[in-house]
Amino acid sequence: MCGIAGIIHTEGLKPVDPDRVRRMCDAIAHRGPDGEGVWTAPGVGLGHRRLSIIDLAGSPQPMIAAEGDAVIVFNGEIYNFRDLRKELQALGATFRTDGDTEVILQAWRQWGVDCLPRLHGMFAFALHDLRQRTTLLVRDRFGVKPLFTARLADGAVIFGSELKALLAHPSLRREIDPLAVEDYLAWGYVPDHRSILKGVEKLPAGHYQLLRPDAPPPAPVQWWDVSFADREKGKADDLGAHLLHHMREAVTSRMLADVPLGAFLSGGVDSSSVVALMAEASTTPVKTCSIGFDVAALDETAYADRIAAQFHTQHWKRTVSPEDFSLVDRLAGMFDEPFADASALPTFRVCELAREHVTVALSGDGADEAFAGYRRQAFQHREEQARSLLPAALRKPLFGGLGRVWPKADWAPRPLRAKTTLLSLAGDGEEGYARALAVTSADLRDTLYSPDFKRLRGDYRAEQPFVDMMRRAPARSGLDRAQYADLKFYMPGDILTKVDRTSMAVSLEAREPLLDHRLVEFGARLPEGLRVKGTTGKWLVKDTMRRYLPEDVLFRPKMGFVTPIAQWLRGPLAEEARGLAASGALARTGWFDSARIDALADAHISGRSDHSRLIWQLLMLRKSLDRLG
């Protein structure tokens, strides 16, 4: 796990200042405290910060191929590198190191871009081929590892693992993209198709870009996608056996490390499953870490303690108190872009705890997206079944009319929000799912914006790219399309961004075995009835793990990391909430209706209503804009 940065000229072989590349790398030094390096040649400069995980002393970067014709900077892990190494050796390749970085170099030399589907792992890398004078930028299948890019006025392309690496380049313009603000307020994060700064892009997951010194940057090329178009056949027991095989392979392949390794343990199905399979494969006690809360309704540590005891792990836990709001400013600095998923605070705390004992930690992320573990997916499945019973010509006037007059109940769980359900049933499945996933509705967003911002935004609405993605999905059903969008839109924008930034802030490598692409591809082919059964999501995963885990762990309601932001915004953060619209960059933009925001803040602080989610979004937006200048 590392941080990478660089400069690539696309209008001639101009010299690159190595000190400039070094400063870009220094901005992300937290991602790699164990080593650094810069390599330059006419038209290109590559920089690297290293967190040593495999071949600790023998794989410095930037790494030049033994033949001297290619050089790479690489962030991530290739879990099948030993098998690839044997295959390449049989084809005549020679190796000077024992790590995975050199395997990528030789795989490129042997197969070109066709090497990418052979790489099993999480990665973002830049590889410069001196023979062809090309630079390949690549991002892994799911976007576990980030890669930001921007084209400067002089034709150079700069890239980095985090936005702060690009911000270290003096020629980068710091102009806020108002469409990214619309996206952020809808979703609580800036999705991968956009950046908070105009001109900055994120290389999409499962894509590569091949840059040349004599041509403008081409559009990224997709090299992998997940398909829900096919179905596995067979009995549930047989498919469960196949599922367990894939899960075992995914977990054991990610236990390879030359440094201390452990796991996050929440006591939920996914992290408990990972720990169970780690314990099965390990000859020594697994190291596990948990975070608890001093609010009983939010605390899951009793379940984590049970799993730790059952599998005899070496277990550490820490309690987070309501005073943890002091992390808010530090959190804004970790993400650069505005990020409003409040579970980032406890995620950072569990990463901080894990780093005291291990350098690599396995997580349970990805299973909900891949196997339909979210309640919203089960609701979508049922709503799609209901939609199929009535033609749109009847649904729209019937449910739409009822939905418009029904009172709002945003405070209630989704099954009890009749207004939301009725409006969802009135539209098509894609629009309904986008409405369910949005954290701030289009109608509410419109009340926040000033006339100037509405002119800047024009006809654009944040939900449209999400709806378009669902409609284009290689899928058979509404459930398929919902899962596809969760995997391709929500997961890289929210979940993987959260884990990457909070783990790398403390120089911890987080690995997601349940995002092994072969496991996810298998899950995408499962019949719907083995993903969702009644109101139970992730059904085959839970049924398969009965041999390892107790029933009340497998089938208890999903909790996730919850933070008491409503209380914070009525207590220690109340003054910040009151001043949101009147100070800082949020006020200077002139994009918001300050009276409307003041009224929402006053209503929340007084206890008349709960606007904590929206106020938290606006607070994190202000802090991000203040930092970006």
XYZ file of C-alpha atoms in Angstrom:
629
model
C 0.000 0.000 0.000
C 1.420 3.323 -1.013
C 0.860 6.730 -2.523
C 1.737 7.668 -6.079
C 1.982 10.960 -7.982
C 3.446 12.226 -11.213
C 3.571 14.542 -14.204
C 3.183 13.454 -17.836
C 3.565 15.848 -20.760
C 1.250 15.249 -23.713
C 2.541 18.119 -25.883
C 6.162 17.145 -26.402
C 8.970 15.753 -24.302
C 9.334 18.687 -21.941
C 11.600 18.286 -18.899
C 9.982 17.492 -15.549
C 11.259 19.033 -12.324
C 11.870 16.151 -9.885
C 11.427 18.493 -6.907
C 7.898 19.275 -8.063
C 7.065 15.565 -8.191
C 8.643 15.129 -4.770
C 6.470 17.881 -3.298
C 3.373 16.166 -4.703
C 4.473 12.940 -2.989
C 5.254 14.735 0.268
C 1.605 15.870 0.389
C 0.578 12.196 0.697
C 3.477 11.024 2.872
C 0.986 9.438 5.312
C 0.202 6.823 2.650
C 3.809 5.645 2.595
C 6.087 6.449 5.545
C 8.616 3.678 4.839
C 10.282 4.961 1.680
C 10.175 7.460 -1.151
C 11.503 7.867 -4.658
C 11.251 9.971 -7.821
C 12.169 9.053 -11.400
C 12.167 11.446 -14.336
C 12.838 11.284 -18.059
C 11.984 13.640 -20.920
C 8.243 14.241 -20.704
C 7.517 12.191 -17.596
C 8.080 12.184 -13.835
C 6.892 9.446 -11.453
C 6.897 9.634 -7.661
C 6.192 7.123 -4.910
C 5.702 6.916 -1.142
C 5.965 3.378 0.213
C 4.214 1.495 2.994
C 6.188 -1.764 3.066
C 3.986 -4.873 3.158
C 5.632 -7.548 0.968
C 9.376 -7.960 0.175
C 10.105 -5.271 2.737
C 13.649 -4.440 1.676
C 13.697 -5.609 -1.920
C 11.042 -3.716 -3.915
C 11.778 0.020 -3.881
C 9.815 2.281 -6.206
C 9.794 3.787 -8.759
C 10.877 0.397 -10.121
C 12.630 -0.028 -13.453
C 12.318 -3.335 -15.310
C 15.483 -5.423 -15.468
C 15.567 -4.775 -19.219
C 15.519 -1.012 -18.587
C 12.559 -0.375 -20.877
C 9.690 0.230 -18.424
C 9.202 1.889 -15.028
C 6.264 1.788 -12.600
C 4.837 3.416 -9.490
C 2.196 1.220 -7.904
C -0.308 1.527 -5.052
C -2.001 -1.670 -3.875
C -1.524 -5.427 -3.795
C -1.628 -8.172 -6.434
C -2.735 -11.267 -4.545
C -1.943 -13.806 -7.280
C 1.496 -12.403 -8.046
C 3.304 -15.641 -7.210
C 1.262 -17.634 -9.744
C 1.809 -14.924 -12.355
C 5.523 -14.902 -11.573
C 5.788 -18.638 -12.286
C 3.865 -18.215 -15.542
C 6.098 -15.353 -16.644
C 9.274 -17.204 -15.695
C 8.148 -20.068 -17.900
C 7.872 -17.531 -20.724
C 11.440 -16.328 -20.128
C 11.012 -13.389 -17.740
C 13.670 -12.826 -15.079
C 13.094 -11.279 -11.653
C 15.357 -9.416 -9.254
C 12.835 -8.992 -6.422
C 10.339 -11.135 -4.491
C 7.382 -8.726 -4.569
C 4.386 -8.025 -6.765
C 5.525 -4.745 -8.336
C 8.036 -6.363 -10.662
C 5.395 -8.904 -11.696
C 3.238 -6.076 -13.080
C 6.211 -4.748 -15.065
C 6.930 -8.133 -16.618
C 3.237 -8.833 -17.229
C 3.016 -5.549 -19.165
C 6.120 -6.426 -21.181
C 4.618 -9.830 -22.022
C 0.937 -9.030 -22.627
C 0.479 -5.242 -22.787
C -2.938 -4.025 -21.595
C -4.162 -7.644 -21.805
C -2.261 -8.199 -18.553
C -4.906 -6.280 -16.606
C -7.577 -9.038 -16.347
C -4.830 -11.355 -15.050
C -4.185 -9.129 -12.029
C -6.205 -10.137 -8.965
C -6.158 -7.431 -6.360
C -6.566 -3.756 -5.542
C -4.369 -1.322 -7.412
C -3.767 2.002 -9.042
C -0.551 2.428 -10.971
C 1.299 4.461 -13.576
C 3.598 2.528 -15.901
C 5.846 4.307 -18.399
C 7.059 2.306 -21.393
C 10.289 3.802 -22.749
C 10.066 1.793 -25.981
C 6.642 3.095 -26.929
C 6.928 6.419 -25.055
C 3.528 5.821 -23.503
C 2.304 6.058 -19.918
C -0.440 3.749 -18.717
C -2.694 4.874 -15.852
C -4.813 2.052 -14.360
C -7.406 1.641 -11.618
C -8.624 -1.681 -10.198
C -11.987 -3.291 -10.920
C -13.968 -1.773 -8.037
C -12.003 1.394 -7.390
C -10.588 0.235 -4.052
C -7.538 2.394 -4.765
C -8.076 6.008 -5.902
C -6.445 7.898 -8.768
C -7.011 11.617 -9.414
C -5.886 13.294 -12.641
C -5.930 16.812 -14.101
C -4.731 18.433 -17.315
C -2.848 21.688 -16.831
C -2.725 24.705 -19.126
C 0.689 23.669 -20.515
C -0.681 20.289 -21.658
C 0.774 18.281 -18.765
C -1.331 15.637 -17.040
C -0.754 15.360 -13.314
C -1.970 12.437 -11.209
C -2.004 11.370 -7.593
C -3.535 8.985 -5.078
C -5.330 11.852 -3.357
C -6.476 15.298 -4.412
C -3.946 16.861 -2.017
C -1.118 15.544 -4.238
C -2.529 17.525 -7.167
C -3.097 20.554 -4.948
C 0.654 20.602 -4.279
C 1.237 21.516 -7.957
C 1.230 25.331 -8.283
C -0.441 25.309 -11.720
C -3.614 23.517 -10.629
C -6.639 25.826 -10.729
C -8.772 25.805 -7.592
C -12.168 26.535 -9.078
C -15.120 24.804 -7.442
C -17.422 22.883 -9.767
C -21.033 23.814 -8.885
C -22.282 20.537 -10.390
C -20.115 18.704 -7.848
C -21.889 20.665 -5.097
C -25.227 19.452 -6.492
C -23.854 15.887 -6.552
C -22.499 16.179 -3.023
C -25.732 17.484 -1.546
C -27.656 14.649 -3.200
C -25.371 11.794 -2.154
C -23.223 13.019 0.754
C -20.033 12.544 -1.291
C -18.698 13.616 -4.676
C -19.174 10.567 -6.923
C -16.439 9.276 -9.188
C -17.758 10.888 -12.362
C -16.923 14.307 -10.920
C -14.520 16.169 -8.632
C -15.071 19.153 -6.378
C -12.584 21.100 -8.552
C -13.190 21.895 -12.204
C -10.650 20.176 -14.413
C -9.860 17.399 -11.922
C -11.072 13.909 -12.755
C -11.040 10.492 -11.111
C -10.022 7.600 -13.318
C -13.125 5.371 -13.205
C -12.900 1.962 -11.549
C -12.032 -0.826 -13.997
C -10.600 1.638 -16.547
C -7.212 2.551 -17.978
C -5.885 5.565 -19.859
C -2.901 5.404 -22.224
C -1.103 8.756 -22.542
C 1.297 9.733 -25.346
C 3.668 12.721 -25.593
C 2.241 13.852 -28.955
C -1.530 13.579 -28.436
C -4.187 14.940 -26.077
C -5.308 12.531 -23.339
C -7.778 9.973 -24.751
C -10.956 8.952 -22.984
C -10.467 6.203 -20.373
C -11.053 2.663 -21.642
C -13.051 0.156 -19.594
C -11.179 -3.114 -19.094
C -13.600 -4.808 -16.635
C -17.260 -4.740 -15.689
C -19.554 -6.937 -13.607
C -22.555 -8.525 -15.302
C -25.856 -9.544 -13.719
C -27.165 -10.841 -17.058
C -26.580 -14.562 -16.411
C -27.835 -16.971 -13.740
C -26.157 -19.873 -11.978
C -28.113 -23.120 -12.011
C -28.177 -25.677 -9.233
C -29.511 -26.466 -5.779
C -29.014 -24.022 -2.941
C -26.691 -26.409 -1.087
C -24.454 -26.828 -4.123
C -24.337 -23.103 -4.794
C -23.604 -22.534 -1.121
C -20.616 -24.886 -1.403
C -19.338 -22.894 -4.384
C -19.868 -19.668 -2.463
C -17.889 -20.936 0.515
C -15.045 -22.013 -1.782
C -14.867 -18.520 -3.287
C -15.000 -16.871 0.141
C -12.215 -19.083 1.492
C -10.006 -18.333 -1.497
C -10.718 -14.615 -1.219
C -9.823 -14.498 2.478
C -6.734 -16.711 2.371
C -5.274 -14.885 -0.644
C -5.458 -11.629 1.316
C -3.661 -13.038 4.347
C -0.320 -12.815 2.540
C 1.923 -10.200 4.203
C 5.419 -9.785 5.614
C 4.090 -7.529 8.394
C 1.549 -8.059 11.233
C -1.951 -8.729 9.894
C -5.392 -8.652 11.524
C -9.034 -7.789 10.904
C -11.740 -5.298 11.784
C -14.501 -7.004 13.771
C -17.850 -5.280 14.224
C -19.826 -8.369 15.208
C -21.921 -8.166 12.026
C -22.259 -10.919 9.438
C -19.553 -9.756 7.057
C -16.649 -8.990 9.372
C -17.506 -12.062 11.482
C -17.441 -14.241 8.350
C -14.021 -12.889 7.396
C -12.656 -13.509 10.893
C -14.127 -17.034 10.958
C -12.418 -17.944 7.667
C -9.170 -16.305 8.778
C -9.210 -18.361 11.984
C -9.852 -21.515 9.955
C -6.815 -20.823 7.768
C -4.426 -19.493 10.419
C -2.078 -21.423 12.676
C -1.895 -18.526 15.145
C -4.635 -16.434 16.791
C -6.138 -13.823 14.503
C -5.705 -10.227 15.675
C -9.035 -8.346 15.755
C -10.090 -4.792 16.589
C -13.489 -3.302 17.440
C -14.912 0.101 18.215
C -17.806 0.563 20.620
C -19.952 3.497 21.692
C -20.880 4.672 25.160
C -24.471 4.921 23.911
C -25.973 1.462 24.438
C -28.340 1.658 21.450
C -25.383 2.175 19.090
C -22.963 -0.324 20.615
C -22.232 -3.705 18.975
C -19.194 -4.738 20.985
C -21.033 -7.534 22.801
C -21.428 -9.343 19.463
C -17.814 -8.661 18.509
C -16.689 -10.002 21.904
C -18.648 -13.219 21.301
C -17.066 -13.776 17.898
C -13.610 -12.984 19.273
C -14.133 -15.515 22.061
C -15.559 -18.160 19.715
C -12.557 -18.009 17.404
C -10.002 -17.317 20.147
C -8.748 -14.120 18.547
C -6.330 -11.676 20.097
C -8.858 -8.902 20.526
C -8.637 -5.178 21.242
C -11.508 -2.738 21.558
C -11.982 0.923 22.278
C -15.021 3.007 23.172
C -15.846 6.180 21.275
C -17.541 8.883 23.307
C -19.880 11.637 22.149
C -16.959 14.048 22.528
C -15.361 12.601 19.401
C -16.713 15.581 17.450
C -13.221 17.045 17.980
C -12.154 14.955 14.967
C -14.318 16.919 12.528
C -11.599 19.266 11.284
C -9.092 16.445 10.953
C -11.663 14.442 9.011
C -12.148 17.265 6.510
C -8.391 17.243 5.927
C -8.321 13.508 5.239
C -10.877 13.646 2.441
C -10.045 16.946 0.664
C -13.420 16.801 -1.086
C -16.540 17.236 1.074
C -17.565 13.914 2.602
C -20.623 13.612 4.843
C -20.760 9.916 5.775
C -20.509 10.376 9.542
C -19.432 6.750 9.990
C -16.005 7.973 8.831
C -15.340 9.048 12.438
C -15.630 5.596 14.054
C -13.999 4.058 10.953
C -10.986 6.275 11.537
C -10.947 5.305 15.219
C -10.954 1.574 14.448
C -8.155 2.117 11.910
C -6.221 4.067 14.527
C -6.671 1.215 17.015
C -5.727 -1.445 14.455
C -2.539 0.401 13.491
C -1.298 0.109 17.060
C -1.121 -3.669 16.576
C -1.002 -4.509 12.833
C -0.044 -2.978 9.490
C -2.685 -4.799 7.410
C -6.353 -5.264 8.371
C -9.041 -7.240 6.527
C -12.533 -5.764 6.443
C -16.005 -7.066 5.586
C -16.819 -4.346 3.053
C -18.471 -5.261 -0.253
C -20.801 -8.095 0.666
C -23.904 -5.913 1.000
C -23.440 -4.558 -2.510
C -22.502 -7.912 -4.063
C -25.098 -10.117 -2.346
C -27.998 -7.691 -1.691
C -27.496 -7.078 2.018
C -29.009 -3.600 2.223
C -32.625 -3.203 3.260
C -33.143 -0.712 0.440
C -32.316 -3.464 -2.062
C -34.959 -5.761 -0.583
C -37.490 -2.894 -0.693
C -36.534 -2.196 -4.299
C -37.034 -5.872 -5.132
C -40.551 -5.820 -3.657
C -41.427 -2.489 -5.234
C -40.376 -3.759 -8.653
C -42.649 -6.756 -8.170
C -45.493 -4.360 -7.312
C -44.735 -2.174 -10.344
C -44.971 -5.196 -12.616
C -48.602 -5.735 -11.556
C -49.826 -2.360 -12.837
C -48.983 -0.527 -16.072
C -47.261 2.849 -15.757
C -50.349 4.607 -17.123
C -52.235 3.531 -13.978
C -49.386 3.704 -11.473
C -48.391 7.302 -12.141
C -51.743 8.994 -11.496
C -52.755 6.601 -8.693
C -49.591 6.448 -6.590
C -48.269 9.839 -7.684
C -51.445 11.591 -6.575
C -51.468 9.822 -3.222
C -47.758 10.493 -2.725
C -48.083 14.230 -3.322
C -50.734 14.678 -0.616
C -49.325 12.183 1.897
C -47.503 13.765 4.872
C -43.712 13.444 4.979
C -42.108 11.131 7.546
C -38.367 11.355 6.835
C -37.678 10.394 10.442
C -39.214 6.940 9.986
C -37.629 3.752 8.618
C -38.224 3.477 4.888
C -40.982 0.804 5.111
C -43.017 3.273 7.194
C -42.440 6.244 4.902
C -45.634 5.932 2.879
C -44.956 9.148 0.971
C -41.557 7.897 -0.215
C -42.954 4.492 -1.148
C -45.939 5.932 -3.028
C -43.794 8.345 -5.033
C -41.361 5.536 -5.769
C -44.142 3.261 -7.033
C -45.456 6.068 -9.251
C -42.171 6.298 -11.158
C -39.929 3.695 -12.694
C -37.611 1.517 -10.648
C -34.455 3.441 -11.475
C -35.894 6.782 -10.401
C -37.353 5.210 -7.264
C -34.023 3.692 -6.254
C -32.182 6.964 -6.869
C -34.753 8.730 -4.660
C -34.269 6.092 -1.940
C -30.479 6.395 -1.979
C -30.257 10.194 -2.091
C -29.588 11.692 1.331
C -31.092 15.054 0.356
C -34.034 15.085 -2.035
C -34.127 17.187 -5.189
C -37.018 19.224 -3.783
C -35.158 20.020 -0.577
C -31.972 20.899 -2.471
C -33.912 23.397 -4.556
C -35.009 25.249 -1.405
C -31.365 25.672 -0.344
C -29.986 27.172 -3.546
C -29.844 30.826 -4.484
C -31.066 31.986 -7.917
C -27.415 32.395 -9.003
C -26.639 28.770 -8.212
C -29.741 27.535 -10.006
C -28.567 29.369 -13.131
C -25.125 27.752 -12.837
C -26.632 24.289 -12.363
C -29.035 24.632 -15.268
C -30.959 21.472 -16.119
C -28.482 19.138 -14.389
C -29.791 16.964 -11.532
C -27.525 14.715 -9.488
C -29.839 11.707 -9.791
C -29.644 11.536 -13.601
C -26.184 9.862 -13.961
C -27.250 7.294 -11.357
C -30.526 6.573 -13.179
C -28.671 6.339 -16.500
C -26.193 3.855 -15.011
C -29.027 1.643 -13.750
C -30.747 1.721 -17.136
C -27.547 0.738 -18.958
C -26.665 -2.021 -16.481
C -26.007 -5.528 -17.847
C -28.885 -6.922 -15.814
C -32.156 -8.826 -15.889
C -34.152 -7.330 -13.045
C -34.648 -4.318 -10.834
C -32.689 -5.990 -8.030
C -29.817 -6.614 -10.452
C -29.798 -2.980 -11.511
C -29.891 -1.739 -7.919
C -26.915 -3.906 -6.966
C -25.033 -2.877 -10.095
C -25.466 0.802 -9.226
C -24.426 0.171 -5.625
C -21.258 -1.583 -6.807
C -20.390 0.960 -9.475
C -21.613 4.274 -8.023
C -22.216 4.172 -4.274
C -19.417 1.832 -3.227
C -16.432 3.602 -4.859
C -17.802 7.056 -4.050
C -18.683 6.420 -0.404
C -17.611 3.114 1.179
C -14.226 2.611 -0.489
C -13.326 6.299 -0.267
C -14.114 6.240 3.458
C -11.987 3.166 4.153
C -9.088 4.261 1.960
C -8.720 7.741 3.449
C -9.238 6.780 7.089
C -6.898 3.778 6.907
C -4.168 5.529 4.954
C -4.343 8.519 7.317
C -2.694 6.217 9.885
C -0.581 4.255 7.349
C -2.728 1.134 7.641
C -3.448 -1.129 4.664
C -7.110 -2.208 4.535
C -8.045 -5.197 2.375
C -11.554 -6.190 1.281
C -11.659 -9.955 0.639
C -15.417 -9.932 -0.036
C -14.644 -7.755 -3.071
C -12.625 -10.483 -4.743
C -13.867 -10.100 -8.320
C -14.478 -13.831 -8.772
C -16.640 -13.865 -5.637
C -18.585 -10.793 -6.785
C -19.074 -12.238 -10.275
C -20.440 -15.421 -8.692
C -22.803 -13.384 -6.501
C -24.055 -11.455 -9.537
C -25.100 -14.743 -11.177
C -27.055 -16.051 -8.194
C -30.830 -16.384 -8.607
C -32.690 -13.524 -6.960
C -34.302 -15.922 -4.461
C -30.859 -16.824 -3.100
C -29.934 -13.190 -2.646
C -33.187 -11.901 -1.133
C -35.664 -14.214 0.585
C -38.668 -12.399 2.040
C -37.160 -9.477 3.913
C -33.786 -11.208 4.428
C -30.972 -9.989 2.217
C -27.664 -11.783 1.632
C -29.600 -14.993 2.202
C -27.162 -17.521 0.709
C -24.213 -15.929 2.517
C -26.041 -16.192 5.846
C -27.244 -19.736 5.186
C -23.743 -20.847 4.162
C -22.118 -19.302 7.239
C -24.462 -21.108 9.668
C -21.723 -23.695 10.197
C -19.480 -20.950 11.599
C -21.630 -18.232 13.162
C -24.526 -18.136 15.662
C -28.044 -17.373 14.435
C -28.396 -14.090 16.305
C -25.253 -12.763 14.614
C -26.389 -13.918 11.181
C -29.962 -12.674 11.334
C -29.960 -9.680 13.677
C -30.832 -6.261 12.189
C -27.989 -4.486 10.453
C -26.589 -1.567 12.473
C -23.425 -0.213 10.904
C -21.387 2.610 12.413
C -23.741 5.299 13.748
C -22.573 8.562 15.277
C -24.619 10.905 17.481
C -24.417 13.921 15.164
C -27.950 15.099 16.015
C -26.854 15.530 19.644
C -23.557 17.169 18.656
C -25.360 19.748 16.527
C -27.606 20.634 19.466
C -24.657 20.711 21.853
C -20.947 21.296 21.212
C -21.396 21.983 17.481
C -24.507 24.154 17.825
C -22.621 27.411 17.294
C -21.053 26.072 14.113
C -24.510 25.058 12.919
C -25.891 28.541 13.658
C -23.109 30.220 11.724
C -23.134 27.949 8.690
C -24.655 30.350 6.200
C -23.092 33.544 7.490
C -19.355 32.795 7.473
C -16.607 31.017 5.611
C -16.520 29.816 2.017
C -20.134 28.661 2.104
C -21.241 32.266 2.517
C -18.703 33.678 0.038
C -19.966 31.528 -2.831
C -23.364 33.193 -2.797
C -24.826 29.854 -3.864
C -27.137 29.288 -0.897
C -30.238 30.821 0.650
C -28.778 31.838 4.008
C -32.183 32.540 5.578
C -33.372 29.043 4.701
C -30.251 27.418 6.176
C -30.531 29.557 9.333
C -34.146 28.450 9.757
C -33.225 24.767 9.406
C -30.387 25.139 11.917
C -32.607 26.940 14.438
C -35.339 24.315 14.109
C -32.815 21.556 14.742
C -31.019 23.202 17.648
C -34.315 23.983 19.363
C -35.402 20.348 19.020
C -38.479 21.170 16.900
C -37.218 18.895 14.116
C -34.231 16.792 13.140
C -32.193 18.276 10.295
C -28.911 16.817 11.518
C -28.042 14.964 8.306
C -28.435 18.056 6.116
C -26.682 20.383 8.563
C -23.806 17.914 8.844
C -23.551 17.881 5.030
C -23.417 21.657 4.889
C -20.901 21.806 7.735
C -18.545 19.357 6.002
C -18.997 21.232 2.723
C -18.018 24.494 4.381
C -14.945 22.950 5.989
C -13.861 21.439 2.682
C -14.329 24.702 0.764
C -12.453 26.612 3.465
C -9.505 24.224 3.149
C -9.523 24.423 -0.649
C -9.382 28.199 -0.474
